[in-house]
Amino acid sequence: MRLSDLRGRHVAVWGAGREGRAAVTAIAAHGPADLVAVDDSANFLTLPWEGPLAAAAPLVTGEDGFARLAAADVVVRSPGVPNTHPWMLELRRRAVPVTQGSALWMADHADRTIGVTGSKGKSTTSSLISHLLTAMDRPNVFGGNIGVPLLDLPEAELYVLELSSYQCADLADSPRVAVVTALFPEHLDAHGGEREYYRDKLNLLAHGPHTVVVNGADPRLALELGDRAAVRAGSPDTTHVANGPDGTPWFHLRDTPLFPRAVLPLVGRHNEGNLCVALAVLDALGVDVVARKDSLAVAVAEFQGLAHRLTEIPDPSGLTFVDDTLATSPYAAMHAIDAYEGRPLTVIVGGTDRGLDYTPLREHLAERDITVIGIPDSGPRIVEALAGLPAVRTESAEDLVAAVGLARKLTPAGGVVLLSPAAPSYGRFRNFEHRSEVFAQAVADTAR
């Protein structure tokens, strides 16, 4: 289904955030017979619905919204609307067509698109791909889950997109290059279970991509892919890290050394894997990675990473404060903790409680000397899951601001205070950017 297919039809947009606003604007331009917006979760964080948006589509809130959704020819849901929502289940039962802005956009742009998803690493990897392509004289537009809705993107010859599992779920077209960075249980409450999550995530690959590039070192991903044809980054027959000419780790393309690992300014082995995937994508797109290795090394060295992903905040105390608010699962938090191995570490955890199993985090910290501060909503449950570990000290705080103040008192000089919440931000914050803003402000305020 394309945007043009909505002309003359009765359309309901479900969601009033960034994605819903972009959908209303884009759909209104294609002449639907009727257009309405529905928001069943309005609260004090909701932005005003006014001006051109209100003129294009009246906003219906609360329980009245379902009748408008059920009466529509097509429902365009925002990514934040889960598959398990009771209204979604009933719409499916009634055979009401449901799609998303991402699917409408992809139907018109798939052949010009590199789409990146993964339970971990999709933000950094997609950003790396876009950055390196630009350095290789391949201009592109970067967007998606990273913050720019697909329906707000300008026309371009090439796109690089970060796509969440929610955005992948309703796709009926795969991008030309489909990329998967990692796979582990995430967002199970929204998808309905582990199998459903993997199905929705890997729907990115289900509609005829020209090329598939994956992280070949990820065991769950390897199991789910089976013998499917794919470029498996991290393997000796493509891009990988091995000892180079000077005996230190280097990035390689097959047998050819490209540049030292030290060129990449991002910490952690997981970021080595992210760059291997990005380089494999460039190779698949016909970039002569070997001939241009020196230029690539310069571009890699200039890449400073993403805000909210292991972003260090300067502080006069000598402590290193790190914003890793995009780490919304225990597995992502585990990678972040590993990146600061060998330094005194306090990690702040907690956010929206989706009922995740924190046993993997407990097992990961079994031999670690670390302080963990739990904040609502899931923080107390995480702290409880870590009880009894001999070298794990646990504390609780009433909110993120209080946790920063407590971390200053508990973290030894030269140590690290890491916000890696292992949970999403919604509920107590507008979005992950808002959580980052609160963290950074708390760091600044407590430094006085």
Coordinates of C-alpha atoms in Angstrom, one line a residue:
M1 CA 0.0 0.0 0.0
R2 CA 1.3 3.4 -1.0
L3 CA 0.3 6.9 0.2
S4 CA -1.3 7.5 -3.2
D5 CA -3.6 4.5 -2.5
L6 CA -5.2 6.5 0.3
R7 CA -6.8 9.1 -2.0
G8 CA -10.5 9.1 -1.6
R9 CA -10.5 6.7 1.4
H10 CA -11.5 7.0 5.0
V11 CA -8.2 7.0 7.0
A12 CA -7.6 7.0 10.8
V13 CA -4.1 7.8 12.1
W14 CA -3.6 6.2 15.5
G15 CA -1.1 8.1 17.6
A16 CA -0.4 11.8 18.1
G17 CA 3.4 11.9 18.6
R18 CA 6.1 12.6 16.0
E19 CA 5.1 9.6 13.8
G20 CA 1.4 10.4 14.0
R21 CA 1.9 14.0 13.2
A22 CA 4.1 13.1 10.2
A23 CA 1.4 10.6 9.0
V24 CA -1.4 13.2 9.2
T25 CA 0.6 15.7 7.2
A26 CA 1.7 13.3 4.5
I27 CA -1.8 11.6 4.1
A28 CA -3.7 14.9 4.0
A29 CA -1.6 15.9 1.0
H30 CA -3.0 12.9 -0.9
G31 CA -6.7 13.7 -0.7
P32 CA -8.3 11.2 1.6
A33 CA -12.1 11.3 1.8
D34 CA -11.9 11.6 5.5
L35 CA -9.0 11.9 7.9
V36 CA -9.1 11.6 11.7
A37 CA -6.4 11.2 14.4
V38 CA -6.9 9.0 17.4
D39 CA -4.9 9.2 20.7
D40 CA -5.9 6.8 23.4
S41 CA -3.0 7.5 25.7
A42 CA -3.1 11.3 26.1
N43 CA -1.5 12.5 29.3
F44 CA 0.5 15.5 30.8
L45 CA 3.4 14.8 28.4
T46 CA 1.2 15.0 25.3
L47 CA 2.0 17.9 23.0
P48 CA -0.8 20.3 21.8
W49 CA -2.8 19.2 18.7
E50 CA -3.5 22.5 17.0
G51 CA -2.9 24.6 13.9
P52 CA -2.5 22.8 10.5
L53 CA -2.7 19.4 12.2
A54 CA -6.1 20.1 13.7
A55 CA -7.3 21.5 10.4
A56 CA -6.2 18.4 8.6
A57 CA -7.5 15.9 11.0
P58 CA -9.6 16.3 14.2
L59 CA -8.1 14.6 17.2
V60 CA -10.3 12.0 19.1
T61 CA -9.1 10.9 22.5
G62 CA -9.9 8.2 25.0
E63 CA -12.4 5.4 24.5
D64 CA -14.2 7.2 21.7
G65 CA -11.2 6.6 19.5
F66 CA -11.9 2.9 18.8
A67 CA -15.2 3.6 17.0
R68 CA -13.3 5.9 14.6
L69 CA -10.6 3.3 14.0
A70 CA -13.1 0.5 13.4
A71 CA -15.0 2.7 10.9
A72 CA -11.9 3.5 8.8
D73 CA -11.0 2.0 5.5
V74 CA -7.3 2.0 6.6
V75 CA -5.7 2.5 10.0
V76 CA -2.2 4.0 10.1
R77 CA -0.8 3.2 13.5
S78 CA 2.2 4.8 15.0
P79 CA 5.1 2.5 15.9
G80 CA 4.4 2.9 19.6
V81 CA 1.0 1.2 19.3
P82 CA 1.8 -2.4 20.3
N83 CA 0.5 -5.6 18.5
T84 CA -0.9 -6.7 21.9
H85 CA -3.1 -3.6 22.4
P86 CA -6.7 -4.8 22.8
W87 CA -7.9 -2.4 20.1
M88 CA -5.3 -3.9 17.7
L89 CA -6.5 -7.4 18.4
E90 CA -10.1 -6.4 17.7
L91 CA -9.2 -4.5 14.5
R92 CA -7.3 -7.6 13.3
R93 CA -10.4 -9.7 14.2
R94 CA -12.6 -7.4 12.1
A95 CA -10.1 -7.5 9.2
V96 CA -9.6 -3.7 9.3
P97 CA -6.5 -3.0 7.2
V98 CA -3.7 -1.7 9.5
T99 CA -0.4 -0.3 8.3
Q100 CA 2.2 2.3 9.4
G101 CA 3.9 5.3 8.0
S102 CA 7.1 3.3 7.6
A103 CA 5.3 0.8 5.4
L104 CA 3.7 3.5 3.3
W105 CA 7.0 5.2 2.8
M106 CA 8.9 2.0 2.0
A107 CA 6.5 1.1 -0.8
D108 CA 7.8 4.1 -2.7
H109 CA 11.4 4.1 -1.7
A110 CA 12.6 0.6 -1.0
D111 CA 14.9 0.4 -4.0
R112 CA 16.9 3.4 -2.8
T113 CA 17.1 2.4 0.9
I114 CA 19.5 0.7 3.3
G115 CA 17.4 -0.4 6.3
V116 CA 19.1 -1.3 9.6
T117 CA 17.5 -3.0 12.5
G118 CA 18.7 -5.1 15.5
S119 CA 18.1 -5.5 19.2
K120 CA 21.4 -3.7 19.8
G121 CA 23.6 -1.6 17.6
K122 CA 21.1 -0.4 15.0
S123 CA 21.5 3.3 15.9
T124 CA 25.3 3.3 15.8
T125 CA 25.6 1.1 12.7
S126 CA 23.1 3.0 10.6
S127 CA 24.8 6.3 11.6
L128 CA 28.2 4.8 10.7
I129 CA 26.9 3.6 7.3
S130 CA 25.5 7.1 6.5
H131 CA 28.7 8.8 7.7
L132 CA 31.0 6.6 5.7
L133 CA 28.9 6.7 2.6
T134 CA 29.0 10.5 2.7
A135 CA 32.8 10.3 3.1
M136 CA 32.9 8.0 0.0
D137 CA 31.0 10.6 -2.1
R138 CA 27.7 8.8 -1.8
P139 CA 25.4 11.4 -0.4
N140 CA 22.4 10.1 1.5
V141 CA 19.5 11.1 3.8
F142 CA 19.6 9.5 7.3
G143 CA 16.4 9.0 9.3
G144 CA 13.9 6.6 10.8
N145 CA 13.7 5.5 14.4
I146 CA 16.8 7.7 15.1
G147 CA 14.4 10.7 15.4
V148 CA 13.1 11.7 11.9
P149 CA 9.9 10.0 10.8
L150 CA 10.2 8.4 7.4
L151 CA 7.3 10.5 6.1
D152 CA 9.1 13.7 7.0
L153 CA 12.2 12.8 4.9
P154 CA 13.0 14.8 1.8
E155 CA 13.4 13.2 -1.6
A156 CA 16.9 11.7 -2.2
E157 CA 18.8 9.2 -4.3
L158 CA 19.8 7.1 -1.3
Y159 CA 18.5 6.6 2.2
V160 CA 20.0 5.1 5.3
L161 CA 17.3 4.2 7.9
E162 CA 17.4 2.9 11.5
L163 CA 14.2 0.8 11.9
S164 CA 12.7 -0.5 15.2
S165 CA 11.0 -3.8 15.5
Y166 CA 7.7 -1.8 15.6
Q167 CA 8.5 -0.2 12.3
C168 CA 9.5 -3.5 10.7
A169 CA 6.4 -5.3 11.7
D170 CA 4.0 -3.9 9.1
L171 CA 6.5 -3.6 6.2
A172 CA 5.3 -5.2 2.9
D173 CA 8.5 -4.2 1.0
S174 CA 12.1 -4.8 2.1
P175 CA 14.8 -2.2 1.5
R176 CA 17.3 -2.9 -1.2
V177 CA 19.9 -3.6 1.5
A178 CA 18.5 -5.1 4.7
V179 CA 20.9 -5.1 7.7
V180 CA 20.5 -6.8 11.1
T181 CA 23.0 -6.1 13.8
A182 CA 21.9 -8.4 16.7
L183 CA 18.9 -10.4 18.0
F184 CA 17.9 -11.0 21.6
P185 CA 14.6 -10.9 23.5
E186 CA 13.2 -7.3 23.6
H187 CA 9.9 -5.5 23.6
L188 CA 8.1 -8.8 24.3
D189 CA 5.1 -7.1 25.9
A190 CA 4.5 -5.1 22.7
H191 CA 5.0 -8.0 20.3
G192 CA 3.3 -10.8 22.3
G193 CA 6.3 -13.0 23.0
E194 CA 9.9 -13.9 21.9
R195 CA 8.9 -15.7 18.7
E196 CA 6.6 -12.8 17.7
Y197 CA 9.4 -10.3 18.4
Y198 CA 11.8 -12.2 16.2
R199 CA 9.2 -12.5 13.5
D200 CA 8.4 -8.8 13.5
K201 CA 12.1 -7.8 13.6
L202 CA 13.1 -10.1 10.7
N203 CA 10.1 -9.0 8.6
L204 CA 12.7 -6.5 7.3
L205 CA 14.1 -9.4 5.3
A206 CA 10.9 -11.0 4.3
H207 CA 10.0 -9.1 1.1
G208 CA 12.8 -9.6 -1.4
P209 CA 15.8 -7.5 -0.4
H210 CA 18.6 -7.4 -2.9
T211 CA 21.3 -7.9 -0.3
V212 CA 21.2 -9.0 3.4
V213 CA 24.1 -8.0 5.7
V214 CA 24.2 -9.3 9.3
N215 CA 26.5 -9.5 12.3
G216 CA 27.9 -13.0 11.8
A217 CA 29.1 -13.1 15.4
D218 CA 25.6 -13.0 16.9
P219 CA 24.4 -16.5 17.9
R220 CA 20.7 -15.9 18.1
L221 CA 20.7 -14.2 14.8
A222 CA 22.7 -17.1 13.2
L223 CA 20.1 -19.5 14.6
E224 CA 17.1 -17.6 13.2
L225 CA 18.7 -17.1 9.8
G226 CA 19.7 -20.7 9.3
D227 CA 21.3 -21.2 5.9
R228 CA 19.8 -18.0 4.4
A229 CA 22.2 -16.2 2.0
A230 CA 23.7 -13.2 3.7
V231 CA 26.9 -11.3 4.1
R232 CA 28.0 -12.3 7.7
A233 CA 30.2 -9.4 8.9
G234 CA 32.8 -10.5 11.4
S235 CA 33.7 -13.6 9.4
P236 CA 37.0 -14.1 7.7
D237 CA 35.4 -14.0 4.2
T238 CA 34.2 -10.5 4.7
T239 CA 35.0 -7.6 7.1
H240 CA 36.4 -8.6 10.5
V241 CA 39.0 -7.7 13.2
A242 CA 42.3 -9.6 13.4
N243 CA 45.9 -8.9 14.2
G244 CA 47.4 -6.5 11.7
P245 CA 50.9 -5.7 10.5
D246 CA 52.0 -4.2 13.8
G247 CA 50.5 -7.1 15.9
T248 CA 47.6 -5.0 17.2
P249 CA 43.9 -5.5 16.2
W250 CA 43.1 -4.2 12.7
F251 CA 39.9 -4.1 10.7
H252 CA 40.3 -6.3 7.6
L253 CA 38.4 -7.0 4.4
R254 CA 39.0 -10.7 3.9
D255 CA 42.8 -11.1 3.9
T256 CA 43.6 -7.4 3.5
P257 CA 44.3 -5.2 6.5
L258 CA 42.5 -1.8 6.3
F259 CA 43.3 0.2 9.4
P260 CA 44.0 -0.3 13.2
R261 CA 41.2 -0.8 15.6
A262 CA 42.5 2.2 17.5
V263 CA 41.2 4.4 14.7
L264 CA 37.7 3.8 15.9
P265 CA 36.9 6.2 18.8
L266 CA 34.0 4.2 20.2
V267 CA 34.6 1.9 23.2
G268 CA 33.5 -1.7 23.4
R269 CA 33.8 -4.8 21.3
H270 CA 30.2 -4.4 20.2
N271 CA 31.2 -1.2 18.4
E272 CA 33.9 -3.2 16.6
G273 CA 31.1 -5.4 15.3
N274 CA 29.0 -2.4 14.3
L275 CA 31.9 -1.0 12.2
C276 CA 32.4 -4.5 10.6
V277 CA 28.7 -4.5 9.6
A278 CA 29.0 -0.9 8.2
L279 CA 32.1 -1.7 6.1
A280 CA 30.4 -4.9 4.8
V281 CA 27.5 -2.7 3.6
L282 CA 29.8 -0.4 1.8
D283 CA 31.5 -3.3 0.2
A284 CA 28.1 -4.8 -0.9
L285 CA 27.2 -1.4 -2.4
G286 CA 30.3 -1.5 -4.6
V287 CA 32.5 0.9 -2.7
D288 CA 36.2 -0.2 -3.2
V289 CA 36.9 -0.5 0.5
V290 CA 40.5 -1.6 0.0
A291 CA 41.4 1.2 -2.5
R292 CA 39.8 3.8 -0.2
K293 CA 41.0 2.4 3.1
D294 CA 43.0 5.5 4.0
S295 CA 40.0 7.8 3.4
L296 CA 37.8 5.4 5.3
A297 CA 40.2 5.5 8.3
V298 CA 40.0 9.3 8.4
A299 CA 36.2 9.1 8.3
V300 CA 36.1 6.5 11.0
A301 CA 38.4 8.5 13.2
E302 CA 36.1 11.5 12.8
F303 CA 33.0 9.6 13.8
Q304 CA 32.0 10.7 17.3
G305 CA 29.1 8.4 17.9
L306 CA 25.6 9.2 18.8
A307 CA 24.1 11.3 21.5
H308 CA 22.6 9.1 24.2
R309 CA 24.7 6.1 23.3
L310 CA 27.8 5.8 25.6
T311 CA 28.1 9.6 25.5
E312 CA 30.5 10.9 28.0
I313 CA 29.7 14.2 29.9
P314 CA 32.6 16.3 31.2
D315 CA 32.6 16.8 34.9
P316 CA 35.0 18.8 37.1
S317 CA 35.0 16.1 39.9
G318 CA 37.1 13.7 37.8
L319 CA 34.2 11.3 37.6
T320 CA 33.1 10.2 34.1
F321 CA 29.3 10.5 33.6
V322 CA 28.0 8.5 30.7
D323 CA 24.7 8.8 29.0
D324 CA 23.6 5.5 27.5
T325 CA 19.8 6.1 27.7
L326 CA 19.3 4.2 24.5
A327 CA 20.2 1.0 26.3
T328 CA 16.6 -0.2 26.9
S329 CA 17.3 -3.9 27.6
P330 CA 19.4 -5.9 30.0
Y331 CA 21.6 -7.1 27.1
A332 CA 22.3 -3.5 25.9
A333 CA 23.2 -2.5 29.5
M334 CA 25.6 -5.5 29.7
H335 CA 27.5 -4.3 26.6
A336 CA 27.7 -0.8 28.1
I337 CA 29.0 -2.2 31.4
D338 CA 31.7 -4.2 29.6
A339 CA 32.9 -1.1 27.8
Y340 CA 34.1 0.3 31.2
E341 CA 35.6 -2.9 32.5
G342 CA 38.5 -2.2 34.8
R343 CA 37.2 1.1 36.2
P344 CA 35.1 1.7 39.4
L345 CA 31.6 1.7 38.1
T346 CA 28.1 2.8 39.3
V347 CA 25.3 2.1 36.9
I348 CA 21.8 3.6 37.1
V349 CA 19.1 1.2 35.9
G350 CA 15.3 1.3 35.7
G351 CA 12.5 2.7 33.6
T352 CA 9.2 1.4 32.1
D353 CA 8.7 -2.1 33.5
R354 CA 7.9 -4.4 30.6
G355 CA 8.2 -7.5 32.7
L356 CA 11.6 -8.4 31.3
D357 CA 13.7 -11.3 32.8
Y358 CA 16.8 -9.7 34.4
T359 CA 18.4 -13.1 35.0
P360 CA 20.9 -12.5 32.1
L361 CA 22.0 -9.3 33.8
R362 CA 22.5 -11.1 37.1
E363 CA 24.6 -13.8 35.5
H364 CA 26.6 -11.2 33.7
L365 CA 27.4 -9.4 37.0
A366 CA 28.1 -12.5 39.0
E367 CA 31.8 -11.8 39.1
R368 CA 31.8 -8.0 38.8
D369 CA 32.6 -5.4 41.5
I370 CA 30.0 -2.8 40.7
T371 CA 27.4 -0.5 42.3
V372 CA 23.8 -0.5 40.9
I373 CA 21.2 2.1 41.7
G374 CA 17.6 1.3 40.8
I375 CA 15.0 4.0 39.9
P376 CA 11.3 3.6 39.1
D377 CA 9.6 1.8 37.7
S378 CA 11.6 -1.4 37.0
G379 CA 14.6 -0.4 39.2
P380 CA 13.4 -2.1 42.4
R381 CA 12.8 -5.4 40.5
I382 CA 16.3 -5.2 38.9
V383 CA 17.9 -4.6 42.3
E384 CA 15.9 -7.5 43.7
A385 CA 17.2 -9.7 40.8
L386 CA 20.8 -8.9 41.8
A387 CA 20.4 -9.7 45.5
G388 CA 23.0 -11.9 47.0
L389 CA 25.8 -11.3 44.4
P390 CA 28.9 -10.9 46.6
A391 CA 30.5 -7.9 44.9
V392 CA 27.4 -6.1 43.7
R393 CA 26.3 -3.2 45.9
T394 CA 22.7 -2.1 45.3
E395 CA 20.8 1.1 46.2
S396 CA 17.5 2.6 45.3
A397 CA 16.6 6.2 44.5
E398 CA 13.2 7.9 44.0
D399 CA 14.0 9.3 40.6
L400 CA 16.8 9.9 38.1
V401 CA 17.9 13.2 39.7
A402 CA 18.2 11.6 43.1
A403 CA 20.1 8.7 41.6
V404 CA 22.7 11.1 40.1
G405 CA 23.2 12.7 43.5
L406 CA 23.6 9.4 45.2
A407 CA 26.0 8.1 42.5
R408 CA 28.3 11.1 43.2
K409 CA 28.6 10.0 46.9
L410 CA 29.1 6.3 46.1
T411 CA 31.5 6.4 43.1
P412 CA 35.2 6.4 43.9
A413 CA 37.5 9.1 42.4
G414 CA 38.2 8.4 38.8
G415 CA 35.2 6.2 38.5
V416 CA 32.3 6.0 36.0
V417 CA 28.6 6.8 36.6
L418 CA 26.7 5.1 33.8
L419 CA 23.1 5.7 32.9
S420 CA 22.3 2.5 31.1
P421 CA 18.7 1.9 32.3
A422 CA 17.9 -1.5 30.7
A423 CA 14.4 -0.2 30.2
P424 CA 12.6 2.3 28.0
S425 CA 11.9 6.0 28.9
Y426 CA 8.2 6.4 28.2
G427 CA 5.8 7.0 31.1
R428 CA 7.9 9.3 33.2
F429 CA 9.6 11.0 30.2
R430 CA 8.4 12.3 26.9
N431 CA 11.0 10.2 25.1
F432 CA 14.6 9.0 25.4
E433 CA 15.9 12.5 24.6
H434 CA 13.9 13.9 27.5
R435 CA 15.5 11.3 29.8
S436 CA 18.9 12.3 28.6
E437 CA 18.2 16.0 29.2
V438 CA 17.1 15.3 32.8
F439 CA 20.3 13.2 33.3
A440 CA 22.6 15.9 31.9
Q441 CA 20.9 18.6 33.9
A442 CA 21.2 16.6 37.1
V443 CA 24.9 16.1 36.4
A444 CA 25.4 19.8 36.0
D445 CA 23.3 20.8 39.0
T446 CA 25.0 18.3 41.4
A447 CA 28.4 19.5 40.3
R448 CA 27.9 22.9 41.8

